[in-house]
CSV table of C-alpha atoms in Angstrom, one decimal:
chain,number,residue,atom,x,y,z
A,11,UNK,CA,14.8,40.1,-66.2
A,12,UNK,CA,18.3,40.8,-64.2
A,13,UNK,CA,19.1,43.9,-62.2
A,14,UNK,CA,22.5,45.3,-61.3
A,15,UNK,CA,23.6,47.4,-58.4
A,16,UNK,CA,26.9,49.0,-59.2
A,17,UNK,CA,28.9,51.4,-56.7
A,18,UNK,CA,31.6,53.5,-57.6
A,19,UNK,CA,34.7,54.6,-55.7
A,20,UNK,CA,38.8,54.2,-55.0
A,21,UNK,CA,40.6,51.1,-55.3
A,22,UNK,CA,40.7,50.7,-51.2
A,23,UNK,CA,37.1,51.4,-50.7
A,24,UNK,CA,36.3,48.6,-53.3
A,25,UNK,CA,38.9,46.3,-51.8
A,26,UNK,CA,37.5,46.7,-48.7
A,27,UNK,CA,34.1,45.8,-48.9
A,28,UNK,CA,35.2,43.1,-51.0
A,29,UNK,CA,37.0,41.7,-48.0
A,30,UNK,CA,33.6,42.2,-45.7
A,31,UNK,CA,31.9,40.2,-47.9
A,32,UNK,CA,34.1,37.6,-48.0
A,33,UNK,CA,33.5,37.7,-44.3
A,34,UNK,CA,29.9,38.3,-44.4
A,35,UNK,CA,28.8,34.4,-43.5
A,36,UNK,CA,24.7,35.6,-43.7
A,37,UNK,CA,25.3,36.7,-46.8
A,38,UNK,CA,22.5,36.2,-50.0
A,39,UNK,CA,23.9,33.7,-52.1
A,40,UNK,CA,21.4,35.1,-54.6
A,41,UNK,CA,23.4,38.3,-54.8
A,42,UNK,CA,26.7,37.7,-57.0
A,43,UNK,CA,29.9,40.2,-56.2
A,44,UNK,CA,32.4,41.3,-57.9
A,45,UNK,CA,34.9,44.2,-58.3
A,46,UNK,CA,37.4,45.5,-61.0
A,47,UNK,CA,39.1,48.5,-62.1
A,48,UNK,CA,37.1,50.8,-64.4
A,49,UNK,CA,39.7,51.0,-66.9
A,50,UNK,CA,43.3,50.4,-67.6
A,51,UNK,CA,44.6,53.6,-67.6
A,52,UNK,CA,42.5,54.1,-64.2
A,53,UNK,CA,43.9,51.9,-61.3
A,54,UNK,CA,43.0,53.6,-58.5
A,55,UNK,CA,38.9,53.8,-59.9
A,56,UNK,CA,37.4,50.8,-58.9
A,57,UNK,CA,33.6,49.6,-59.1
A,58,UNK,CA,31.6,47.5,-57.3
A,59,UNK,CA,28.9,45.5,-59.0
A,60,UNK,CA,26.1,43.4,-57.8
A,61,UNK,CA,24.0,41.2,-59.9
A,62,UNK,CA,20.7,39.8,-58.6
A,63,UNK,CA,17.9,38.2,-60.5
A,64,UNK,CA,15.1,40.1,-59.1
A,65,UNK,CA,14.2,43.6,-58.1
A,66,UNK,CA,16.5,44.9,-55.3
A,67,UNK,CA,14.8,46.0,-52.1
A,68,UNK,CA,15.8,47.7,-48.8
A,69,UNK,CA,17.1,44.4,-47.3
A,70,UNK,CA,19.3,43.9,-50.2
A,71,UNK,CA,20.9,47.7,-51.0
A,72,UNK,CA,21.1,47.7,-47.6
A,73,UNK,CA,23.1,44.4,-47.0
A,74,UNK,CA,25.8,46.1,-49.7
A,75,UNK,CA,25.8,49.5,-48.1
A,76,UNK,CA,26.9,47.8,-44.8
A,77,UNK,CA,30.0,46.3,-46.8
A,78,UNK,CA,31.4,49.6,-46.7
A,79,UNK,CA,32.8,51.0,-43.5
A,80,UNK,CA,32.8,54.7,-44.3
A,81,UNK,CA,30.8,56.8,-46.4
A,82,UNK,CA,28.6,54.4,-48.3
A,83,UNK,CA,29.1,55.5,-52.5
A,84,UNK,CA,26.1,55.9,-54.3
A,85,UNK,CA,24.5,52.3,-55.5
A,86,UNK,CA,23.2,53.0,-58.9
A,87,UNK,CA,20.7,50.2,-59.7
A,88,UNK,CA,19.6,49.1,-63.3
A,89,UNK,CA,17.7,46.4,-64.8
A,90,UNK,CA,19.2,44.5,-67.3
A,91,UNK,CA,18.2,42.5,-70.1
A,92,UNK,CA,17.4,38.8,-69.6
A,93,UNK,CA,20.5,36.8,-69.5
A,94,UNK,CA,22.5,34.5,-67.2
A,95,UNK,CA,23.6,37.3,-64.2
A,96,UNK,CA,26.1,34.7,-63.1
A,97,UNK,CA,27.8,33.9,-65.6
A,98,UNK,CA,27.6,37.6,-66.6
A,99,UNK,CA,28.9,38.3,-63.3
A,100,UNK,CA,31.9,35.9,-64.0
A,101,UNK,CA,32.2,37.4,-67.7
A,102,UNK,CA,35.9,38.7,-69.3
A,103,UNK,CA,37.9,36.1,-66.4
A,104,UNK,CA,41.6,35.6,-68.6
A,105,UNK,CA,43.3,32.3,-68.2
A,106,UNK,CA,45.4,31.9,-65.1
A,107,UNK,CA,49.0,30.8,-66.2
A,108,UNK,CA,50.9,29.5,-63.2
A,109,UNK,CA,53.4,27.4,-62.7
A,110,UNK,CA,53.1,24.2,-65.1
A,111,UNK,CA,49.0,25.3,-65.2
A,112,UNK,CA,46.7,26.7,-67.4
A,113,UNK,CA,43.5,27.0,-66.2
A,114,UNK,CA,40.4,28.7,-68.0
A,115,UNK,CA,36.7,29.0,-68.6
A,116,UNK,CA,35.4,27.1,-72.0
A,117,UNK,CA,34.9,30.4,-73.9
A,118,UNK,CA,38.9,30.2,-73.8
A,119,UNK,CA,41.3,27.3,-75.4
A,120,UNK,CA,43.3,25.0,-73.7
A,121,UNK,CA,47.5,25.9,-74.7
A,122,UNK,CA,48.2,22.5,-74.9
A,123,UNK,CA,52.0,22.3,-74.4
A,124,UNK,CA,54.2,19.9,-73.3
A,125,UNK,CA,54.6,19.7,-69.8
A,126,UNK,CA,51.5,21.8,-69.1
A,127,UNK,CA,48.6,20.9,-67.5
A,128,UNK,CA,45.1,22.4,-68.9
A,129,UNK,CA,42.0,22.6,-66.4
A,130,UNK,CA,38.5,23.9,-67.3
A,131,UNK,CA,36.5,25.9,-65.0
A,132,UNK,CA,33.1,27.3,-65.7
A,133,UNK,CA,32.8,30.8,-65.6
A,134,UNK,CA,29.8,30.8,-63.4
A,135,UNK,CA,32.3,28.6,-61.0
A,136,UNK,CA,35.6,30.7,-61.3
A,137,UNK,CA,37.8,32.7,-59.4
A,138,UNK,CA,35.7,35.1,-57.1
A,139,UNK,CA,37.2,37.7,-55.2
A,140,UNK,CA,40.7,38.2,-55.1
A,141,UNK,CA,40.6,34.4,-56.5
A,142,UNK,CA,42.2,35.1,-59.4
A,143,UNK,CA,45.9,36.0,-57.6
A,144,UNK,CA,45.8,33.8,-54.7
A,145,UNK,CA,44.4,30.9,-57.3
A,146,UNK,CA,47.9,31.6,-59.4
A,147,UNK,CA,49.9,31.9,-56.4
A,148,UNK,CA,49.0,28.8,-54.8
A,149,UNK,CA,49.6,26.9,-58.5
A,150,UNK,CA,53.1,28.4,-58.5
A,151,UNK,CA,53.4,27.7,-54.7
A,152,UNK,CA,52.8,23.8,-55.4
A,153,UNK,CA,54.8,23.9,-58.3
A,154,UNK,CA,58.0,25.4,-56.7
A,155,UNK,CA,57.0,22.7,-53.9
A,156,UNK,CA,57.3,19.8,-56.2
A,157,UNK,CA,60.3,21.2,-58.2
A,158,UNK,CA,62.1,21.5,-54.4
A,159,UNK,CA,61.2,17.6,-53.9
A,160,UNK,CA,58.4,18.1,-51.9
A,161,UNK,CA,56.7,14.5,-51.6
A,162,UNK,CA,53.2,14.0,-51.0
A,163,UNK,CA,51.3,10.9,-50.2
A,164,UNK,CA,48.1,12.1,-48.6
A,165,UNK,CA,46.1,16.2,-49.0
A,166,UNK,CA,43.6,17.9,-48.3
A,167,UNK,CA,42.3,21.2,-49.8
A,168,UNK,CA,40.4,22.8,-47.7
A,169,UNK,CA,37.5,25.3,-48.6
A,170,UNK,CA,37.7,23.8,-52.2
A,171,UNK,CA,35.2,25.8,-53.9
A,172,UNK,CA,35.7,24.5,-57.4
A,173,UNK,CA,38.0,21.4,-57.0
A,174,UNK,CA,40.6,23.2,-58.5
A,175,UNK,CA,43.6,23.0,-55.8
A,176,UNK,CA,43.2,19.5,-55.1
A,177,UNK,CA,43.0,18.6,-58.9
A,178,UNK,CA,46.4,20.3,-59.3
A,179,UNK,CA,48.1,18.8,-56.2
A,180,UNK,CA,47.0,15.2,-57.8
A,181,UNK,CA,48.7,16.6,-61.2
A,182,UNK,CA,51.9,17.0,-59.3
A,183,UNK,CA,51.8,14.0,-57.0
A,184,UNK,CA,49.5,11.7,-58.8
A,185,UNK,CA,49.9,9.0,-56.6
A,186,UNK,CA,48.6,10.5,-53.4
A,187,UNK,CA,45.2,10.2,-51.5
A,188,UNK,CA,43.5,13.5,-52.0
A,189,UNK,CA,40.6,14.6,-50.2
A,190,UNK,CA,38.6,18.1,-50.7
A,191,UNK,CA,36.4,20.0,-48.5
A,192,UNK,CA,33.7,23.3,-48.4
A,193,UNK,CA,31.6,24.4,-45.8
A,194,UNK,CA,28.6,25.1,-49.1
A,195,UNK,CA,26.8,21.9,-50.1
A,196,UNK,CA,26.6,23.3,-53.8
A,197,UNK,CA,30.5,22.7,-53.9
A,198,UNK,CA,29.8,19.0,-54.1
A,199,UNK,CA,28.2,18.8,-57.8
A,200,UNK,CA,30.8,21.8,-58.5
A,201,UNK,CA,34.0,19.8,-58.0
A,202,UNK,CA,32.4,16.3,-58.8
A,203,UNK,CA,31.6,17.8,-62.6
A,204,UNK,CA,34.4,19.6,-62.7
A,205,UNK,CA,36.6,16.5,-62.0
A,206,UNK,CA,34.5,14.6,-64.7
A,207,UNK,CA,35.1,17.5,-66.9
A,208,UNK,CA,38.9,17.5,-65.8
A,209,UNK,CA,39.8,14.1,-66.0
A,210,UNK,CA,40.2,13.8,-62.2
A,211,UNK,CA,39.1,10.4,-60.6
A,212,UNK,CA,36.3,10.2,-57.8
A,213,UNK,CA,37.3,7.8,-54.9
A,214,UNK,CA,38.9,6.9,-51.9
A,215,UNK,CA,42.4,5.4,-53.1
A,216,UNK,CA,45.6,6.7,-54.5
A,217,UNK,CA,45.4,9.2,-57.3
A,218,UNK,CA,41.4,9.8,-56.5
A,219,UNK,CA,39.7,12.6,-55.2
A,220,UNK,CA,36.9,12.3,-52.2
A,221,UNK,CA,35.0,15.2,-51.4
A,222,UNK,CA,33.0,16.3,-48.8
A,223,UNK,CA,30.7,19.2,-46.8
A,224,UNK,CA,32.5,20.3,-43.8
A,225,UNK,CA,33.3,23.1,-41.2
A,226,UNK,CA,37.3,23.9,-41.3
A,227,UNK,CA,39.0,20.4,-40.6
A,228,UNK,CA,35.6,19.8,-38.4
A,229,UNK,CA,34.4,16.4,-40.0
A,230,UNK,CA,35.0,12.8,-39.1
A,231,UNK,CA,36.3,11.8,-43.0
A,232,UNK,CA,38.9,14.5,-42.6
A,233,UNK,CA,39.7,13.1,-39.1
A,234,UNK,CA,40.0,9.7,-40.2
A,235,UNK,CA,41.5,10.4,-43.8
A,236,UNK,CA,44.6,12.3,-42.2
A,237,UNK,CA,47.2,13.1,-40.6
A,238,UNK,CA,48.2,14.8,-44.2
A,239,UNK,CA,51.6,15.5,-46.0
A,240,UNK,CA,50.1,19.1,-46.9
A,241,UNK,CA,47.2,20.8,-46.3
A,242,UNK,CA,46.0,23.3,-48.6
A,243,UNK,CA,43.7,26.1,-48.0
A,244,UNK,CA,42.8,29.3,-49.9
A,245,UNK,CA,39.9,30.9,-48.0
A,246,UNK,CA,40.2,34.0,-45.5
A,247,UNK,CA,42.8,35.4,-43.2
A,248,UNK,CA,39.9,35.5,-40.2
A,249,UNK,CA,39.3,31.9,-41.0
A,250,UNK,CA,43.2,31.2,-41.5
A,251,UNK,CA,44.0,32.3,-38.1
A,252,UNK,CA,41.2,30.4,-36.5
A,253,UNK,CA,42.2,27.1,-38.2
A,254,UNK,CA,45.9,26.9,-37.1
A,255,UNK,CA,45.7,25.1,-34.7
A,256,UNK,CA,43.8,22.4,-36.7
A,257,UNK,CA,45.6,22.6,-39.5
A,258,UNK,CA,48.9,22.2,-37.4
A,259,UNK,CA,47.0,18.8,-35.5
A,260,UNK,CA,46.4,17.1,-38.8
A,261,UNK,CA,49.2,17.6,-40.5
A,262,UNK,CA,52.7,15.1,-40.4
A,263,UNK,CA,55.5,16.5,-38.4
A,264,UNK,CA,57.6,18.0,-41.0
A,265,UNK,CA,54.5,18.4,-42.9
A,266,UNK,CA,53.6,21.5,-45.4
A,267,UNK,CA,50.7,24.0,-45.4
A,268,UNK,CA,49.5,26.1,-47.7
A,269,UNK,CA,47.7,28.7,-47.1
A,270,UNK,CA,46.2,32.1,-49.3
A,271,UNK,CA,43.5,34.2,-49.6
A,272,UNK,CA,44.5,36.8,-47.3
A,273,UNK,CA,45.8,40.5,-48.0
A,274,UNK,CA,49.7,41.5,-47.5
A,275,UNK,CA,48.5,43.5,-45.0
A,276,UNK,CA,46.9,40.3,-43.5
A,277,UNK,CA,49.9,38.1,-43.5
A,278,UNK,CA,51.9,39.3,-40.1
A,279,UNK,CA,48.5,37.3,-38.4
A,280,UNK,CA,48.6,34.7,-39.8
A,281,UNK,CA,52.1,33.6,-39.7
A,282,UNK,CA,52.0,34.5,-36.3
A,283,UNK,CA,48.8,31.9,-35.6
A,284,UNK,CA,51.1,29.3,-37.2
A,285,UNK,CA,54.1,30.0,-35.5
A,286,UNK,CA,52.3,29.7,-32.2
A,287,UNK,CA,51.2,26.4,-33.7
A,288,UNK,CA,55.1,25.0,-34.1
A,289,UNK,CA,55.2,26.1,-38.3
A,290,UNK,CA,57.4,27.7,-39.6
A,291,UNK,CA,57.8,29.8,-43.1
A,292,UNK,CA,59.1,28.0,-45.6
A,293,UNK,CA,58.4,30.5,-48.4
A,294,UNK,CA,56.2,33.3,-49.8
A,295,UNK,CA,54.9,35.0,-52.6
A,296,UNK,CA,52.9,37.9,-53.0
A,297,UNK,CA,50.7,38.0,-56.3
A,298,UNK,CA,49.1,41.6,-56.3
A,299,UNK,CA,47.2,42.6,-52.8
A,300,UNK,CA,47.6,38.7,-51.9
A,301,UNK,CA,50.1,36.8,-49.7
A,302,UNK,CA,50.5,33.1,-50.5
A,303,UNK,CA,52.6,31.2,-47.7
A,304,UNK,CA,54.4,27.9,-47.5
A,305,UNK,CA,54.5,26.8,-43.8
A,306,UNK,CA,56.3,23.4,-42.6
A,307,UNK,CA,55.2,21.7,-39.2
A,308,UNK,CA,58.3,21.1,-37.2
A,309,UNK,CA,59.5,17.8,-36.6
C-alpha cells in the first residue's frame, strides 16, 4: 500500500517549503514532493502533498513540518490504494511548449510539426518543483540563443536530472560536444534511457552526449572536457551563487551561461555572483515565480 501526507495552506507558504526542500540536501529520496493549486478558480489555495510507500512516522511528518518556517498547517495523512506513488506523484504534468520544443510524458502525443522537436520524458522522471517554468524558460532561452547566432561547439548541462537540457542544446547545435552532469547517481540510467528513448547519441565526439556523477563543475571529465561555449544549469539559486565562480573559470571568454531555477525574488543574487565573476546579462525571462538568465563571460 501507498500513503499520502497532504498540507493545506496559501500559495507562499506552499512555495516556500517547496523551495526548502529543494534545499534540503538530507532529504528522503523515498519521500516524493510536490505542490499545486487546489483549483483553478483558487490561485492563492495551494496544497502540499507527499507520497511515501510506507507508513509515515515521526521522523518523516517531522522532516515536512520543518519545511515550513512559520506555523506548520495541519499534515493530513491517508493511505492509499496500491499503485505506483511516483508516478502518481508526477500524474496530470501537460506538455511543455517552448520555443521549437515539445516535450511530454508517453501518456501524451508527440505534435509532430515541422520544425519542432518532440522529446519524451517519463512521468516518474519529469519536471519537479518549479521544473515545469524554468524547464520552458530555458527551451525558449536556447532557442532565442540560437535564432540570435549563438554558436556552440562544446556544453555542459549541469545538474541534468533527466537529460533533457543537454538533449535540446544538441537539437539546436548538433554538431557540438555535449557533456551532462548530476550530483544523484540514479541520473545516470535516467538520461542514458532517456537519450535511447530520445534519439540522442551516447559518446565522447561531436553530436554525442557523455554523462557523468559530479559535485557542481567538481569532476576531472568536466575539467578536462571544457573550457565550454555555454554552460547550462537549472538547479538552485543557493547553489547558483556558489557556482559562479566555476562556472565563469570554465567557460570561453565571450562564452554564454545559462542559468534557472531560482525565484524572481532570487535573481538580484545571482546576477550579482556573476557579475563579480566578469558576466554580464545578456537577457531574461521570467516564466511565472522563475527567473531564467542569459549571462555572457567578457572577453
Amino acid at each position: 500500500m501507498s500513503w499520502k501526507i497532504t498540507a493545506f495552506a496559501p500559495r507562499s507558504v506552499i512555495e516556500g517549503a517547496l523551495v526548502a526542500h529543494e534545499d534540503a540536501f538530507d532529504w528522503d529520496p523515498q519521500i516524493v514532493l510536490s505542490g499545486s493549486e487546489i483549483a483553478e478558480d483558487k490561485p492563492d489555495d495551494w496544497q502540499l502533498e507527499a507520497w511515501l510507500a510506507d507508513e509515515p512516522g515521526d521522523a518523516e511528518k517531522g522532516a515536512i513540518a520543518a519545511l515550513f518556517s512559520g506555523n506548520v498547517p495541519e499534515l493530513i495523512v491517508e493511505q492509499l490504494p496500491d499503485t505506483d506513488w511516483l508516478v502518481t506523484s508526477q500524474q496530470g504534468l501537460e506538455p511543455i511548449r517552448a520555443g521549437r520544443f515539445h516535450v511530454h510524458t508517453p501518456e501524451h502525443p508527440a505534435v509532430n510539426e515541422p520544425g519542432v522537436t518532440d522529446f519524451t520524458i517519463p512521468a516518474s522522471q519529469a519536471f519537479g518543483t518549479g521544473q515545469h517554468a524554468t524547464t520552458a524558460g530555458c527551451l525558449s532561452m536556447l532557442t532565442h540563443m540560437r535564432k540570435q547566432g549563438v554558436v556552440v561547439r562544446n556544453c555542459a548541462d549541469i545538474g541534468t536530472g533527466t537529460g533533457l537540457l543537454a538533449f535540446a542544446a544538441l537539437t539546436l547545435w548538433p554538431s557540438a560536444l555535449a557533456t551532462a552532469s548530476d550530483i544523484d547517481q540514479v541520473c545516470v540510467d535516467v538520461v542514458r534511457d532517456n537519450a535511447a528513448a530520445n534519439g540522442i547519441a551516447m559518446g565522447p565526439r561531436g553530436g554525442q552526449l557523455v554523462m557523468t556523477v559530479a559535485d557542481g563543475m567538481n569532476h576531472p571529465l568536466l575539467a578536462a572536457r571544457g573550457p565550454y561555449d555555454l554552460i547550462m544549469a537549472n538547479i538552485l539559486a543557493g547553489p547558483l551563487v556558489s557556482l559562479a565562480p566555476d562556472f565563469a573559470t570554465s567557460l570561453v571568454p565571450g562564452g554564454h551561461l545559462v542559468l534557472a531555477g531560482l525565484l524572481e525574488t532570487q535573481e538580484a543574487a545571482v546576477r550579482s555572483a556573476c557579475r563579480r565573476t566578469g558576466m554580464r546579462l545578456a537577457a531574461r525571462l521570467v516564466n511565472g515565480d522563475w527567473s531564467i538568465l542569459w549571462l555572457r563571460k567578457r572577453r
